[in-house]
Short mmCIF file of C-alpha atoms in Angstrom, two decimals:
data_model
loop_
_atom_site.label_atom_id
_atom_site.label_comp_id
_atom_site.label_asym_id
_atom_site.label_seq_id
_atom_site.Cartn_x
_atom_site.Cartn_y
_atom_site.Cartn_z
CA UNK A 16 59.03 119.64 93.46
CA UNK A 17 60.12 122.21 90.72
CA UNK A 18 60.86 124.91 93.30
CA UNK A 19 63.08 122.40 95.43
CA UNK A 20 64.95 121.44 92.29
CA UNK A 21 65.56 125.05 91.39
CA UNK A 22 66.72 126.03 94.83
CA UNK A 23 69.20 123.05 94.98
CA UNK A 24 70.57 123.73 91.57
CA UNK A 25 71.11 127.30 92.34
CA UNK A 26 72.88 126.47 95.82
CA UNK A 27 75.08 123.94 93.77
CA UNK A 28 75.77 126.63 91.14
CA UNK A 29 76.63 129.19 93.72
CA UNK A 30 78.49 127.40 96.46
CA UNK A 31 79.26 123.70 95.80
CA UNK A 32 80.49 123.07 92.35
CA UNK A 33 83.38 123.83 90.10
CA UNK A 34 80.95 124.04 87.27
CA UNK A 35 83.04 124.65 84.41
CA UNK A 36 85.17 121.33 84.77
CA UNK A 37 82.03 119.03 83.84
CA UNK A 38 80.18 121.53 81.82
CA UNK A 39 81.67 120.14 78.53
CA UNK A 40 80.20 121.90 75.37
CA UNK A 41 82.69 120.41 72.78
CA UNK A 42 80.22 117.52 72.19
CA UNK A 43 77.67 119.88 70.65
CA UNK A 44 80.39 121.63 68.59
CA UNK A 45 81.57 118.33 67.16
CA UNK A 46 77.94 117.12 66.57
CA UNK A 47 77.17 120.39 64.68
CA UNK A 48 80.33 120.59 62.60
CA UNK A 49 79.89 116.82 61.73
CA UNK A 50 76.39 117.70 60.49
CA UNK A 51 77.36 120.92 58.71
CA UNK A 52 80.06 119.05 56.74
CA UNK A 53 77.93 116.11 55.75
CA UNK A 54 76.45 116.27 52.32
CA UNK A 55 72.98 115.91 53.66
CA UNK A 56 73.59 117.95 56.92
CA UNK A 57 74.80 120.77 54.70
CA UNK A 58 71.31 121.04 53.21
CA UNK A 59 69.95 121.48 56.70
CA UNK A 60 72.34 124.25 57.75
CA UNK A 61 71.44 126.17 54.64
CA UNK A 62 67.82 126.64 55.61
CA UNK A 63 66.00 129.07 57.85
CA UNK A 64 64.32 126.23 59.74
CA UNK A 65 67.73 124.27 60.02
CA UNK A 66 68.44 125.39 63.76
CA UNK A 67 65.22 123.50 64.80
CA UNK A 68 66.24 120.40 62.94
CA UNK A 69 69.86 120.63 64.33
CA UNK A 70 68.43 120.64 67.89
CA UNK A 71 65.77 117.90 67.47
CA UNK A 72 67.77 114.83 68.17
CA UNK A 73 69.36 115.93 71.40
CA UNK A 74 66.05 117.63 72.62
CA UNK A 75 64.05 114.45 71.70
CA UNK A 76 66.37 112.39 73.77
CA UNK A 77 65.80 114.75 76.74
CA UNK A 78 62.05 114.72 76.26
CA UNK A 79 61.97 110.90 75.86
CA UNK A 80 63.97 110.25 79.04
CA UNK A 81 61.78 112.98 80.85
CA UNK A 82 58.66 111.18 79.70
CA UNK A 83 60.17 107.72 80.54
CA UNK A 84 61.08 108.47 84.15
CA UNK A 85 57.74 110.25 84.68
CA UNK A 86 56.43 109.73 88.27
CA UNK A 87 57.96 106.32 88.73
CA UNK A 88 59.59 105.35 92.17
CA UNK A 89 57.90 108.39 93.81
CA UNK A 90 59.28 110.90 91.37
CA UNK A 91 62.89 110.38 92.50
CA UNK A 92 64.46 109.76 89.11
CA UNK A 93 62.50 112.49 87.63
CA UNK A 94 63.76 114.82 90.45
CA UNK A 95 67.46 113.78 89.97
CA UNK A 96 67.22 114.12 86.17
CA UNK A 97 65.74 117.53 86.42
CA UNK A 98 68.39 118.69 89.01
CA UNK A 99 71.17 117.21 86.79
CA UNK A 100 69.89 119.00 83.56
CA UNK A 101 69.36 122.30 85.29
CA UNK A 102 72.74 122.44 86.91
CA UNK A 103 74.42 121.50 83.46
CA UNK A 104 72.39 124.11 81.71
CA UNK A 105 73.07 127.04 83.90
CA UNK A 106 76.18 128.96 83.24
CA UNK A 107 78.41 127.59 81.92
CA UNK A 108 80.65 130.19 83.55
CA UNK A 109 80.17 131.63 86.98
CA UNK A 110 79.08 135.35 86.63
CA UNK A 111 80.22 136.36 90.12
CA UNK A 112 83.57 134.82 89.86
CA UNK A 113 84.33 136.39 86.53
CA UNK A 114 83.27 139.80 87.74
CA UNK A 115 85.24 139.30 90.96
CA UNK A 116 88.47 138.47 88.93
CA UNK A 117 87.82 141.72 86.91
CA UNK A 118 87.47 143.82 90.10
CA UNK A 119 90.55 142.30 91.69
CA UNK A 120 92.75 143.04 88.54
CA UNK A 121 91.21 146.60 88.43
CA UNK A 122 91.98 147.25 92.17
CA UNK A 123 95.50 146.21 91.60
CA UNK A 124 96.00 148.32 88.65
CA UNK A 125 96.70 145.16 86.41
CA UNK A 126 95.05 146.51 83.20
CA UNK A 127 95.96 143.62 80.93
CA UNK A 128 94.58 141.14 83.45
CA UNK A 129 91.45 143.14 83.78
CA UNK A 130 91.02 143.25 79.87
CA UNK A 131 91.36 139.47 79.82
CA UNK A 132 88.74 139.01 82.68
CA UNK A 133 86.45 141.51 80.89
CA UNK A 134 86.90 139.50 77.49
CA UNK A 135 85.40 136.51 79.24
CA UNK A 136 82.19 138.38 80.17
CA UNK A 137 81.73 140.83 77.32
CA UNK A 138 80.56 140.64 73.69
CA UNK A 139 83.13 142.18 71.41
CA UNK A 140 86.53 143.65 71.98
CA UNK A 141 87.27 145.02 75.49
CA UNK A 142 87.84 148.71 75.84
CA UNK A 143 91.28 150.37 76.28
CA UNK A 144 90.39 152.65 79.05
CA UNK A 145 89.63 151.58 82.68
CA UNK A 146 86.28 153.47 82.72
CA UNK A 147 85.34 151.92 79.30
CA UNK A 148 86.27 148.45 80.68
CA UNK A 149 83.99 149.17 83.85
CA UNK A 150 81.12 150.19 81.69
CA UNK A 151 81.39 146.99 79.52
CA UNK A 152 81.66 144.71 82.53
CA UNK A 153 78.68 146.37 84.29
CA UNK A 154 76.60 145.99 81.10
CA UNK A 155 77.68 142.54 80.51
CA UNK A 156 76.61 141.56 83.98
CA UNK A 157 73.16 142.66 83.06
CA UNK A 158 72.65 140.73 79.91
CA UNK A 159 74.81 137.79 80.76
CA UNK A 160 72.64 137.20 83.86
CA UNK A 161 69.66 136.34 81.44
CA UNK A 162 71.72 134.05 79.11
CA UNK A 163 73.41 132.23 82.04
CA UNK A 164 70.74 132.14 84.71
CA UNK A 165 67.30 133.67 84.18
CA UNK A 166 66.61 132.30 80.68
CA UNK A 167 67.47 128.84 81.67
CA UNK A 168 65.26 129.10 84.86
CA UNK A 169 62.25 130.52 82.97
CA UNK A 170 62.18 127.61 80.45
CA UNK A 171 62.92 125.01 83.04
CA UNK A 172 59.69 126.34 84.91
CA UNK A 173 57.76 126.20 81.55
CA UNK A 174 58.94 122.80 80.18
CA UNK A 175 61.00 121.14 82.89
CA UNK A 176 64.60 119.64 81.83
CA UNK A 177 63.35 119.91 78.17
CA UNK A 178 62.93 123.66 78.46
CA UNK A 179 66.30 124.14 80.11
CA UNK A 180 68.02 122.00 77.45
CA UNK A 181 66.18 123.91 74.66
CA UNK A 182 67.45 127.35 75.98
CA UNK A 183 71.05 126.26 76.54
CA UNK A 184 71.52 124.45 73.17
CA UNK A 185 69.86 127.34 71.37
CA UNK A 186 72.63 129.44 72.84
CA UNK A 187 75.25 126.89 72.01
CA UNK A 188 74.03 127.04 68.31
CA UNK A 189 74.19 130.83 68.24
CA UNK A 190 77.94 130.55 69.12
CA UNK A 191 78.76 128.14 66.40
CA UNK A 192 80.96 129.32 63.50
CA UNK A 193 78.79 131.42 61.19
CA UNK A 194 80.81 130.23 58.08
CA UNK A 195 79.48 126.71 58.60
CA UNK A 196 75.99 127.68 57.59
CA UNK A 197 74.12 130.05 55.30
CA UNK A 198 72.78 133.43 56.03
CA UNK A 199 69.44 131.91 56.28
CA UNK A 200 70.51 129.52 58.94
CA UNK A 201 72.30 132.37 60.83
CA UNK A 202 69.09 134.33 60.80
CA UNK A 203 67.20 131.22 61.91
CA UNK A 204 69.36 130.97 64.89
CA UNK A 205 68.97 134.47 66.01
CA UNK A 206 65.19 134.25 65.57
CA UNK A 207 64.95 131.18 67.63
CA UNK A 208 67.03 132.85 70.50
CA UNK A 209 64.89 136.01 70.03
CA UNK A 210 61.83 133.94 70.66
CA UNK A 211 63.04 132.06 73.64
CA UNK A 212 64.46 135.40 75.21
CA UNK A 213 61.25 137.57 74.71
CA UNK A 214 59.36 136.62 77.89
CA UNK A 215 62.19 135.94 80.28
CA UNK A 216 63.93 139.20 79.29
CA UNK A 217 60.75 141.27 80.14
CA UNK A 218 60.27 139.24 83.39
CA UNK A 219 63.84 140.05 84.33
CA UNK A 220 63.35 143.79 83.59
CA UNK A 221 60.27 143.67 85.94
CA UNK A 222 62.58 142.10 88.52
CA UNK A 223 65.05 144.92 87.94
CA UNK A 224 62.33 147.37 88.73
CA UNK A 225 61.30 145.67 91.92
CA UNK A 226 64.94 145.10 93.04
CA UNK A 227 66.20 148.59 91.92
CA UNK A 228 64.79 152.05 91.11
CA UNK A 229 61.22 151.17 89.93
CA UNK A 230 60.37 154.42 88.10
CA UNK A 231 63.61 154.76 86.33
CA UNK A 232 63.63 151.21 85.15
CA UNK A 233 60.17 151.50 83.58
CA UNK A 234 60.93 154.76 82.03
CA UNK A 235 64.12 153.20 80.50
CA UNK A 236 62.08 150.23 79.23
CA UNK A 237 59.61 152.78 77.57
CA UNK A 238 62.44 154.70 76.03
CA UNK A 239 63.91 151.47 74.66
CA UNK A 240 60.61 150.65 73.13
CA UNK A 241 60.29 153.94 71.51
CA UNK A 242 63.86 153.82 70.10
CA UNK A 243 63.68 150.19 68.92
CA UNK A 244 63.84 149.61 65.18
CA UNK A 245 60.73 148.11 63.65
CA UNK A 246 62.65 145.47 61.82
CA UNK A 247 64.20 142.55 63.53
CA UNK A 248 67.81 143.03 64.50
CA UNK A 249 68.68 139.85 66.30
CA UNK A 250 70.01 140.16 69.93
CA UNK A 251 67.57 142.84 71.21
CA UNK A 252 67.38 141.55 74.64
CA UNK A 253 70.87 142.81 75.25
CA UNK A 254 69.91 146.35 74.51
CA UNK A 255 66.79 146.12 76.71
CA UNK A 256 68.47 144.58 79.63
CA UNK A 257 71.34 147.30 79.49
CA UNK A 258 69.04 150.26 79.43
CA UNK A 259 66.61 148.80 82.09
CA UNK A 260 69.49 147.73 84.32
CA UNK A 261 71.08 151.10 84.07
CA UNK A 262 67.78 152.62 84.94
CA UNK A 263 67.41 150.38 87.91
CA UNK A 264 70.94 151.46 89.08
CA UNK A 265 70.20 155.08 88.27
CA UNK A 266 73.08 155.21 85.94
CA UNK A 267 73.17 157.42 82.65
CA UNK A 268 74.20 155.51 79.58
CA UNK A 269 76.55 158.24 78.45
CA UNK A 270 78.42 158.55 81.83
CA UNK A 271 81.50 156.77 80.70
CA UNK A 272 84.04 158.82 82.64
CA UNK A 273 81.98 158.37 85.65
CA UNK A 274 82.05 154.50 85.66
CA UNK A 275 83.82 152.81 88.53
CA UNK A 276 84.29 149.59 90.19
CA UNK A 277 81.36 150.18 92.59
CA UNK A 278 78.89 150.14 89.54
CA UNK A 279 80.04 146.60 88.68
CA UNK A 280 79.37 145.61 92.28
CA UNK A 281 76.02 147.33 92.28
CA UNK A 282 75.26 145.45 88.97
CA UNK A 283 76.01 141.99 90.57
CA UNK A 284 73.83 143.03 93.63
CA UNK A 285 71.01 143.92 91.37
CA UNK A 286 71.18 140.58 89.55
CA UNK A 287 71.24 138.60 92.87
CA UNK A 288 68.33 140.81 94.25
CA UNK A 289 66.38 140.11 91.01
CA UNK A 290 66.90 136.37 91.35
CA UNK A 291 65.60 136.67 94.98
CA UNK A 292 62.55 138.39 93.63
CA UNK A 293 61.84 135.52 91.02
CA UNK A 294 62.38 133.06 93.91
CA UNK A 295 60.06 134.82 96.29
CA UNK A 296 57.35 134.93 93.54
CA UNK A 297 57.80 131.43 92.52
CA UNK A 298 57.77 130.36 96.21
CA UNK A 299 54.21 132.14 96.75
CA UNK A 300 52.80 130.59 93.65
CA UNK A 301 53.97 127.25 94.72
CA UNK A 302 52.23 127.80 98.21
CA UNK A 303 48.98 129.03 96.47
CA UNK A 304 48.63 126.49 93.84
#
């Protein structure tokens, strides 16, 4: 059942739906800001454990409905609920469409449009040079694939609709305005996402290895582990996925001037091959168990 839900959700995500139109996230922003500006809510958003408290009401509603439908009516309500939640939690933007928009602008020499397309994908300010933009977009595809697809899928497999909602709302919370919470609250948000990302990130790196250059991927992973600071630095999944993905693609991190549009296409292809690896393994496990 879970495997079928996952396949249908990915098909809908990829081919059938204009997802952004109905994946509204403003409800979460309104809820969070109302809580942050409320006298009692402000106390919550000043604590390290505050992120868990902020997410609890919405997650409790998902868990309650998940428990309520259970196996009633042959499991059809649970099937439809899981499908709806998973489709909603994937994304919210389409990785392939955004990368294609960037490539189209690059090919036409429309640098400003290429920078705008890159800004939708990348963390931070887009680079000024075409080669720098290509590198940023290539790397963004690698780490955004976890945030938009693989992280959601992993937690859906573990906890069902509750897991998908937990991952997506934790990501939403990480994007909320930093000034509305204390430094402790901000660190709590980072720590929560770090915990949720730890296993799926490494599972994705293994998929990169199977879908790309196996030896280079594992060597890049080992190199990243050796260079990783001992203290907690927040979004560490991003650095691991960039290094491992570059290894799978046999790209040197410092080769900025060698960056070209073909590398963006190769990164996209690596992501879809890695997704196929996950699906094949999950399908085999479904048949066995």
